[in-house]
mmCIF file of C-alpha atoms in Angstrom:
data_model
loop_
_atom_site.group_PDB
_atom_site.id
_atom_site.type_symbol
_atom_site.label_atom_id
_atom_site.label_comp_id
_atom_site.label_asym_id
_atom_site.label_seq_id
_atom_site.Cartn_x
_atom_site.Cartn_y
_atom_site.Cartn_z
ATOM 1 C CA GLY O 457 -85.989 -48.382 -93.139
ATOM 2 C CA LEU O 458 -87.213 -49.551 -89.776
ATOM 3 C CA PHE O 459 -85.362 -52.275 -87.850
ATOM 4 C CA ILE O 460 -87.264 -54.357 -85.286
ATOM 5 C CA SER O 461 -85.371 -56.924 -83.213
ATOM 6 C CA ILE O 462 -86.965 -60.022 -81.722
ATOM 7 C CA ASP O 463 -85.654 -58.710 -78.394
ATOM 8 C CA GLN O 464 -88.088 -55.794 -78.844
ATOM 9 C CA LYS O 465 -91.153 -57.959 -79.493
ATOM 10 C CA ASP O 466 -93.062 -56.427 -76.580
ATOM 11 C CA HIS O 467 -92.489 -52.859 -77.816
ATOM 12 C CA ILE O 468 -93.271 -53.152 -81.530
ATOM 13 C CA LYS O 469 -96.145 -50.645 -81.495
ATOM 14 C CA ASP O 470 -93.931 -48.031 -79.811
ATOM 15 C CA ILE O 471 -91.212 -48.564 -82.419
ATOM 16 C CA LEU O 472 -93.698 -48.290 -85.303
ATOM 17 C CA ARG O 473 -95.124 -45.067 -83.904
ATOM 18 C CA ASN O 474 -91.647 -43.512 -84.131
ATOM 19 C CA TRP O 475 -92.082 -43.530 -87.910
ATOM 20 C CA PRO O 476 -92.848 -39.908 -88.888
ATOM 21 C CA VAL O 477 -95.710 -40.745 -91.288
ATOM 22 C CA GLU O 478 -99.055 -41.979 -89.967
ATOM 23 C CA ASP O 479 -100.640 -43.043 -93.262
ATOM 24 C CA VAL O 480 -98.426 -45.936 -94.358
ATOM 25 C CA ARG O 481 -100.141 -47.995 -97.054
ATOM 26 C CA VAL O 482 -97.456 -50.483 -98.141
ATOM 27 C CA THR O 483 -94.633 -52.193 -96.296
ATOM 28 C CA VAL O 484 -92.115 -54.702 -97.602
ATOM 29 C CA VAL O 485 -90.907 -56.939 -94.769
ATOM 30 C CA THR O 486 -87.959 -59.341 -94.660
ATOM 31 C CA ASP O 487 -85.803 -61.091 -92.099
ATOM 32 C CA GLY O 488 -82.847 -61.146 -94.500
ATOM 33 C CA GLY O 489 -82.800 -64.932 -94.460
ATOM 34 C CA ARG O 490 -82.638 -65.672 -98.178
ATOM 35 C CA ILE O 491 -81.763 -62.535 -100.125
ATOM 36 C CA LEU O 492 -81.918 -63.284 -103.847
ATOM 37 C CA GLY O 493 -79.051 -65.669 -104.676
ATOM 38 C CA LEU O 494 -76.865 -64.171 -101.956
ATOM 39 C CA GLY O 495 -78.234 -66.175 -99.038
ATOM 40 C CA ASP O 496 -78.408 -65.024 -95.426
ATOM 41 C CA LEU O 497 -77.546 -61.325 -95.233
ATOM 42 C CA GLY O 498 -79.073 -60.667 -91.825
ATOM 43 C CA ILE O 499 -80.090 -57.057 -91.391
ATOM 44 C CA CYS O 500 -77.761 -56.096 -94.251
ATOM 45 C CA GLY O 501 -80.609 -57.268 -96.497
ATOM 46 C CA ILE O 502 -82.557 -54.042 -95.845
ATOM 47 C CA GLY O 503 -81.758 -52.912 -99.388
ATOM 48 C CA ILE O 504 -84.297 -55.400 -100.742
ATOM 49 C CA PRO O 505 -87.367 -53.872 -98.989
ATOM 50 C CA ILE O 506 -86.123 -50.408 -99.950
ATOM 51 C CA GLY O 507 -85.596 -51.414 -103.573
ATOM 52 C CA LYS O 508 -88.969 -53.134 -103.888
ATOM 53 C CA LEU O 509 -90.765 -50.059 -102.561
ATOM 54 C CA VAL O 510 -88.844 -47.867 -104.999
ATOM 55 C CA LEU O 511 -90.549 -49.954 -107.696
ATOM 56 C CA TYR O 512 -93.959 -49.211 -106.170
ATOM 57 C CA THR O 513 -93.179 -45.524 -106.589
ATOM 58 C CA ALA O 514 -91.400 -45.641 -109.957
ATOM 59 C CA CYS O 515 -93.763 -48.072 -111.691
ATOM 60 C CA ALA O 516 -97.100 -47.595 -109.929
ATOM 61 C CA GLY O 517 -96.912 -43.999 -108.699
ATOM 62 C CA VAL O 518 -97.290 -44.854 -105.004
ATOM 63 C CA PRO O 519 -96.133 -41.796 -103.007
ATOM 64 C CA PRO O 520 -92.874 -42.771 -101.241
ATOM 65 C CA GLU O 521 -94.070 -41.252 -97.966
ATOM 66 C CA ASN O 522 -96.792 -43.934 -97.869
ATOM 67 C CA THR O 523 -94.247 -46.764 -97.983
ATOM 68 C CA LEU O 524 -92.177 -48.322 -95.198
ATOM 69 C CA PRO O 525 -89.302 -50.839 -95.522
ATOM 70 C CA ILE O 526 -89.050 -53.101 -92.453
ATOM 71 C CA MET O 527 -86.338 -55.514 -91.327
ATOM 72 C CA LEU O 528 -87.195 -58.127 -88.693
ATOM 73 C CA ASP O 529 -83.942 -59.004 -86.927
ATOM 74 C CA VAL O 530 -83.963 -62.591 -85.662
ATOM 75 C CA GLY O 531 -80.231 -63.201 -85.871
ATOM 76 C CA THR O 532 -78.182 -64.638 -88.732
ATOM 77 C CA ASN O 533 -76.523 -67.905 -89.692
ATOM 78 C CA ASN O 534 -73.880 -66.029 -91.679
ATOM 79 C CA GLU O 535 -70.640 -66.908 -89.852
ATOM 80 C CA GLU O 536 -68.804 -63.961 -91.392
ATOM 81 C CA PHE O 537 -71.314 -61.554 -89.838
ATOM 82 C CA LEU O 538 -71.334 -63.355 -86.492
ATOM 83 C CA ASN O 539 -67.557 -62.951 -86.300
ATOM 84 C CA ASP O 540 -67.582 -59.341 -87.513
ATOM 85 C CA PRO O 541 -67.399 -56.832 -84.616
ATOM 86 C CA LEU O 542 -68.969 -54.198 -86.879
ATOM 87 C CA TYR O 543 -72.059 -56.225 -87.830
ATOM 88 C CA PRO O 544 -74.945 -54.104 -86.459
ATOM 89 C CA GLY O 545 -77.560 -56.849 -86.043
ATOM 90 C CA LEU O 546 -78.179 -59.470 -83.374
ATOM 91 C CA LYS O 547 -75.085 -61.630 -82.801
ATOM 92 C CA CYS O 548 -76.846 -64.977 -82.545
ATOM 93 C CA LYS O 549 -77.902 -67.868 -84.744
ATOM 94 C CA ARG O 550 -81.280 -67.386 -86.411
ATOM 95 C CA ILE O 551 -84.186 -67.887 -84.029
ATOM 96 C CA ARG O 552 -86.723 -70.243 -85.579
ATOM 97 C CA GLY O 553 -89.737 -72.283 -84.594
ATOM 98 C CA PRO O 554 -92.457 -71.157 -82.145
ATOM 99 C CA GLU O 555 -90.411 -68.187 -80.860
ATOM 100 C CA PHE O 556 -90.037 -66.858 -84.408
ATOM 101 C CA ASP O 557 -93.728 -67.422 -85.191
ATOM 102 C CA ASP O 558 -94.737 -65.615 -81.997
ATOM 103 C CA PHE O 559 -92.565 -62.641 -82.996
ATOM 104 C CA VAL O 560 -94.132 -62.503 -86.462
ATOM 105 C CA GLU O 561 -97.629 -62.700 -84.971
ATOM 106 C CA LYS O 562 -96.915 -59.821 -82.592
ATOM 107 C CA PHE O 563 -95.483 -57.823 -85.480
ATOM 108 C CA VAL O 564 -98.561 -58.416 -87.674
ATOM 109 C CA GLU O 565 -100.916 -57.434 -84.849
ATOM 110 C CA ALA O 566 -98.903 -54.276 -84.138
ATOM 111 C CA VAL O 567 -98.370 -53.062 -87.698
ATOM 112 C CA THR O 568 -102.033 -53.552 -88.690
ATOM 113 C CA GLU O 569 -103.134 -51.632 -85.589
ATOM 114 C CA VAL O 570 -100.713 -48.722 -86.014
ATOM 115 C CA PHE O 571 -101.231 -48.569 -89.798
ATOM 116 C CA PRO O 572 -104.769 -49.965 -90.352
ATOM 117 C CA LYS O 573 -104.752 -49.415 -94.142
ATOM 118 C CA ILE O 574 -101.422 -51.181 -94.692
ATOM 119 C CA CYS O 575 -100.626 -53.966 -97.157
ATOM 120 C CA ILE O 576 -97.804 -56.271 -96.009
ATOM 121 C CA GLN O 577 -95.538 -57.711 -98.691
ATOM 122 C CA TRP O 578 -93.271 -60.491 -97.395
ATOM 123 C CA GLU O 579 -89.952 -60.680 -99.183
ATOM 124 C CA ASP O 580 -86.948 -63.041 -99.220
ATOM 125 C CA LEU O 581 -87.878 -65.126 -96.196
ATOM 126 C CA PRO O 582 -86.501 -68.700 -96.120
ATOM 127 C CA GLY O 583 -88.840 -70.937 -98.124
ATOM 128 C CA VAL O 584 -90.462 -72.934 -95.329
ATOM 129 C CA ASP O 585 -91.147 -69.790 -93.279
ATOM 130 C CA ALA O 586 -92.409 -67.892 -96.324
ATOM 131 C CA ILE O 587 -95.016 -70.508 -97.200
ATOM 132 C CA ARG O 588 -96.172 -70.977 -93.594
ATOM 133 C CA ILE O 589 -96.529 -67.230 -92.915
ATOM 134 C CA LEU O 590 -98.455 -66.631 -96.122
ATOM 135 C CA ASP O 591 -100.820 -69.534 -95.419
ATOM 136 C CA LYS O 592 -101.478 -68.216 -91.912
ATOM 137 C CA TYR O 593 -102.272 -64.605 -92.799
ATOM 138 C CA VAL O 594 -103.394 -64.534 -96.446
ATOM 139 C CA ASP O 595 -107.116 -64.664 -95.577
ATOM 140 C CA LYS O 596 -106.874 -62.510 -92.439
ATOM 141 C CA ILE O 597 -105.105 -59.315 -93.538
ATOM 142 C CA CYS O 598 -104.100 -57.488 -96.716
ATOM 143 C CA THR O 599 -100.901 -59.371 -97.512
ATOM 144 C CA PHE O 600 -98.995 -61.294 -100.158
ATOM 145 C CA ASN O 601 -95.595 -62.835 -100.801
ATOM 146 C CA ASP O 602 -93.867 -61.586 -103.930
ATOM 147 C CA ASP O 603 -91.562 -64.610 -104.220
ATOM 148 C CA ILE O 604 -94.450 -67.062 -104.021
ATOM 149 C CA GLN O 605 -97.293 -65.167 -105.734
ATOM 150 C CA GLY O 606 -95.789 -62.338 -107.798
ATOM 151 C CA THR O 607 -93.090 -64.452 -109.420
ATOM 152 C CA ALA O 608 -95.632 -67.237 -109.971
ATOM 153 C CA ALA O 609 -98.020 -64.936 -111.828
ATOM 154 C CA ILE O 610 -95.309 -63.704 -114.202
ATOM 155 C CA ALA O 611 -93.814 -67.151 -114.810
ATOM 156 C CA THR O 612 -97.206 -68.714 -115.504
ATOM 157 C CA ALA O 613 -98.125 -65.862 -117.850
ATOM 158 C CA GLY O 614 -94.850 -66.433 -119.711
ATOM 159 C CA ILE O 615 -95.557 -70.129 -120.211
ATOM 160 C CA ILE O 616 -99.120 -69.418 -121.360
ATOM 161 C CA THR O 617 -97.812 -66.871 -123.878
ATOM 162 C CA SER O 618 -95.155 -69.258 -125.199
ATOM 163 C CA ASN O 619 -97.865 -71.886 -125.736
ATOM 164 C CA ARG O 620 -99.776 -69.456 -127.939
ATOM 165 C CA PHE O 621 -96.718 -69.096 -130.181
ATOM 166 C CA SER O 622 -95.835 -72.802 -130.208
ATOM 167 C CA GLY O 623 -99.392 -73.999 -130.699
ATOM 168 C CA ASN O 624 -98.961 -76.696 -128.037
ATOM 169 C CA PRO O 625 -101.779 -76.926 -125.468
ATOM 170 C CA PHE O 626 -100.782 -75.859 -121.974
ATOM 171 C CA LYS O 627 -102.046 -79.086 -120.397
ATOM 172 C CA GLU O 628 -99.546 -81.114 -122.470
ATOM 173 C CA GLN O 629 -96.519 -79.339 -120.984
ATOM 174 C CA LYS O 630 -94.051 -81.003 -118.625
ATOM 175 C CA ILE O 631 -92.132 -78.572 -116.449
ATOM 176 C CA LEU O 632 -88.808 -79.093 -114.662
ATOM 177 C CA PHE O 633 -87.671 -76.656 -111.961
ATOM 178 C CA LEU O 634 -83.996 -76.107 -111.225
ATOM 179 C CA GLY O 635 -84.193 -75.260 -107.528
ATOM 180 C CA ALA O 636 -86.936 -75.795 -104.968
ATOM 181 C CA GLY O 637 -87.202 -72.585 -102.998
ATOM 182 C CA ALA O 638 -90.228 -70.453 -102.158
ATOM 183 C CA ALA O 639 -90.464 -69.006 -105.677
ATOM 184 C CA ALA O 640 -90.353 -72.458 -107.292
ATOM 185 C CA PHE O 641 -93.103 -73.766 -105.025
ATOM 186 C CA GLY O 642 -95.198 -70.684 -105.709
ATOM 187 C CA ILE O 643 -94.849 -71.079 -109.466
ATOM 188 C CA ALA O 644 -95.575 -74.803 -109.248
ATOM 189 C CA GLU O 645 -98.707 -74.193 -107.197
ATOM 190 C CA MET O 646 -100.040 -71.700 -109.740
ATOM 191 C CA LEU O 647 -99.202 -74.053 -112.625
ATOM 192 C CA VAL O 648 -101.229 -76.762 -110.883
ATOM 193 C CA HIS O 649 -104.208 -74.384 -110.792
ATOM 194 C CA LYS O 650 -103.741 -73.663 -114.499
ATOM 195 C CA PHE O 651 -103.517 -77.378 -115.354
ATOM 196 C CA GLN O 652 -106.727 -77.957 -113.406
ATOM 197 C CA LYS O 653 -108.430 -75.066 -115.182
ATOM 198 C CA ASP O 654 -107.508 -76.762 -118.469
ATOM 199 C CA GLY O 655 -109.130 -80.048 -117.440
ATOM 200 C CA LEU O 656 -106.517 -82.076 -115.554
ATOM 201 C CA THR O 657 -107.027 -83.443 -112.068
ATOM 202 C CA LYS O 658 -104.663 -82.268 -109.326
ATOM 203 C CA GLU O 659 -102.927 -85.673 -109.368
ATOM 204 C CA GLU O 660 -102.446 -85.464 -113.153
ATOM 205 C CA ALA O 661 -101.075 -81.936 -112.755
ATOM 206 C CA TYR O 662 -98.558 -83.056 -110.121
ATOM 207 C CA LYS O 663 -97.220 -85.676 -112.539
ATOM 208 C CA ARG O 664 -96.340 -82.916 -115.004
ATOM 209 C CA ILE O 665 -94.192 -80.928 -112.565
ATOM 210 C CA TRP O 666 -90.711 -81.954 -111.442
ATOM 211 C CA MET O 667 -88.192 -80.271 -109.138
ATOM 212 C CA PHE O 668 -84.423 -80.692 -109.124
ATOM 213 C CA ASP O 669 -82.138 -79.155 -106.487
ATOM 214 C CA VAL O 670 -78.758 -79.773 -104.843
ATOM 215 C CA ASN O 671 -80.058 -83.138 -103.621
ATOM 216 C CA GLY O 672 -81.063 -84.236 -107.110
ATOM 217 C CA LEU O 673 -84.545 -84.979 -108.438
ATOM 218 C CA LEU O 674 -87.169 -84.519 -105.724
#
């Protein structure tokens, strides 16, 4: 994979051009902030972009030479890594806020210029960042977030299918989420659209969705 540090934000195009293939069509990008149920893995989360792109090849036949796993290194809040002399990433707490957003913007501008036919899949970003980044770029470039949109599509399809077997109308369902991360919000948002399609107002749909996390019922 390709590792790009926030310290290199003014040289992103040069780094991307080091990649030996010019026709990259798909990239999976993470900052390692929320890897599956493992939490903050910093740049050690590179296995996720690699693994996701393996699926593109194995399941969809995308040539592997047209894929590119990318890790954006903005530090880590994992104390074990920060105290480990062998940790290869930036030894600082995660950089957030405007500085992080500026880095992401420069990355998006660079990667879409160097690889103009690319699709950017965002993966395992912390929930708040994931939602904000998707909202900012979803109508500007070819991009999606698997946690928010891919998981939501499958989960919603599963509920629709179960309704066909149970005979209960979809709009009569009440749904409780255990956890309130990016995937949960993505699923909930798609369920709201489905409730609306079946005749409920947005307010009525919201009343049928509940979220429960470490802080209790939200």
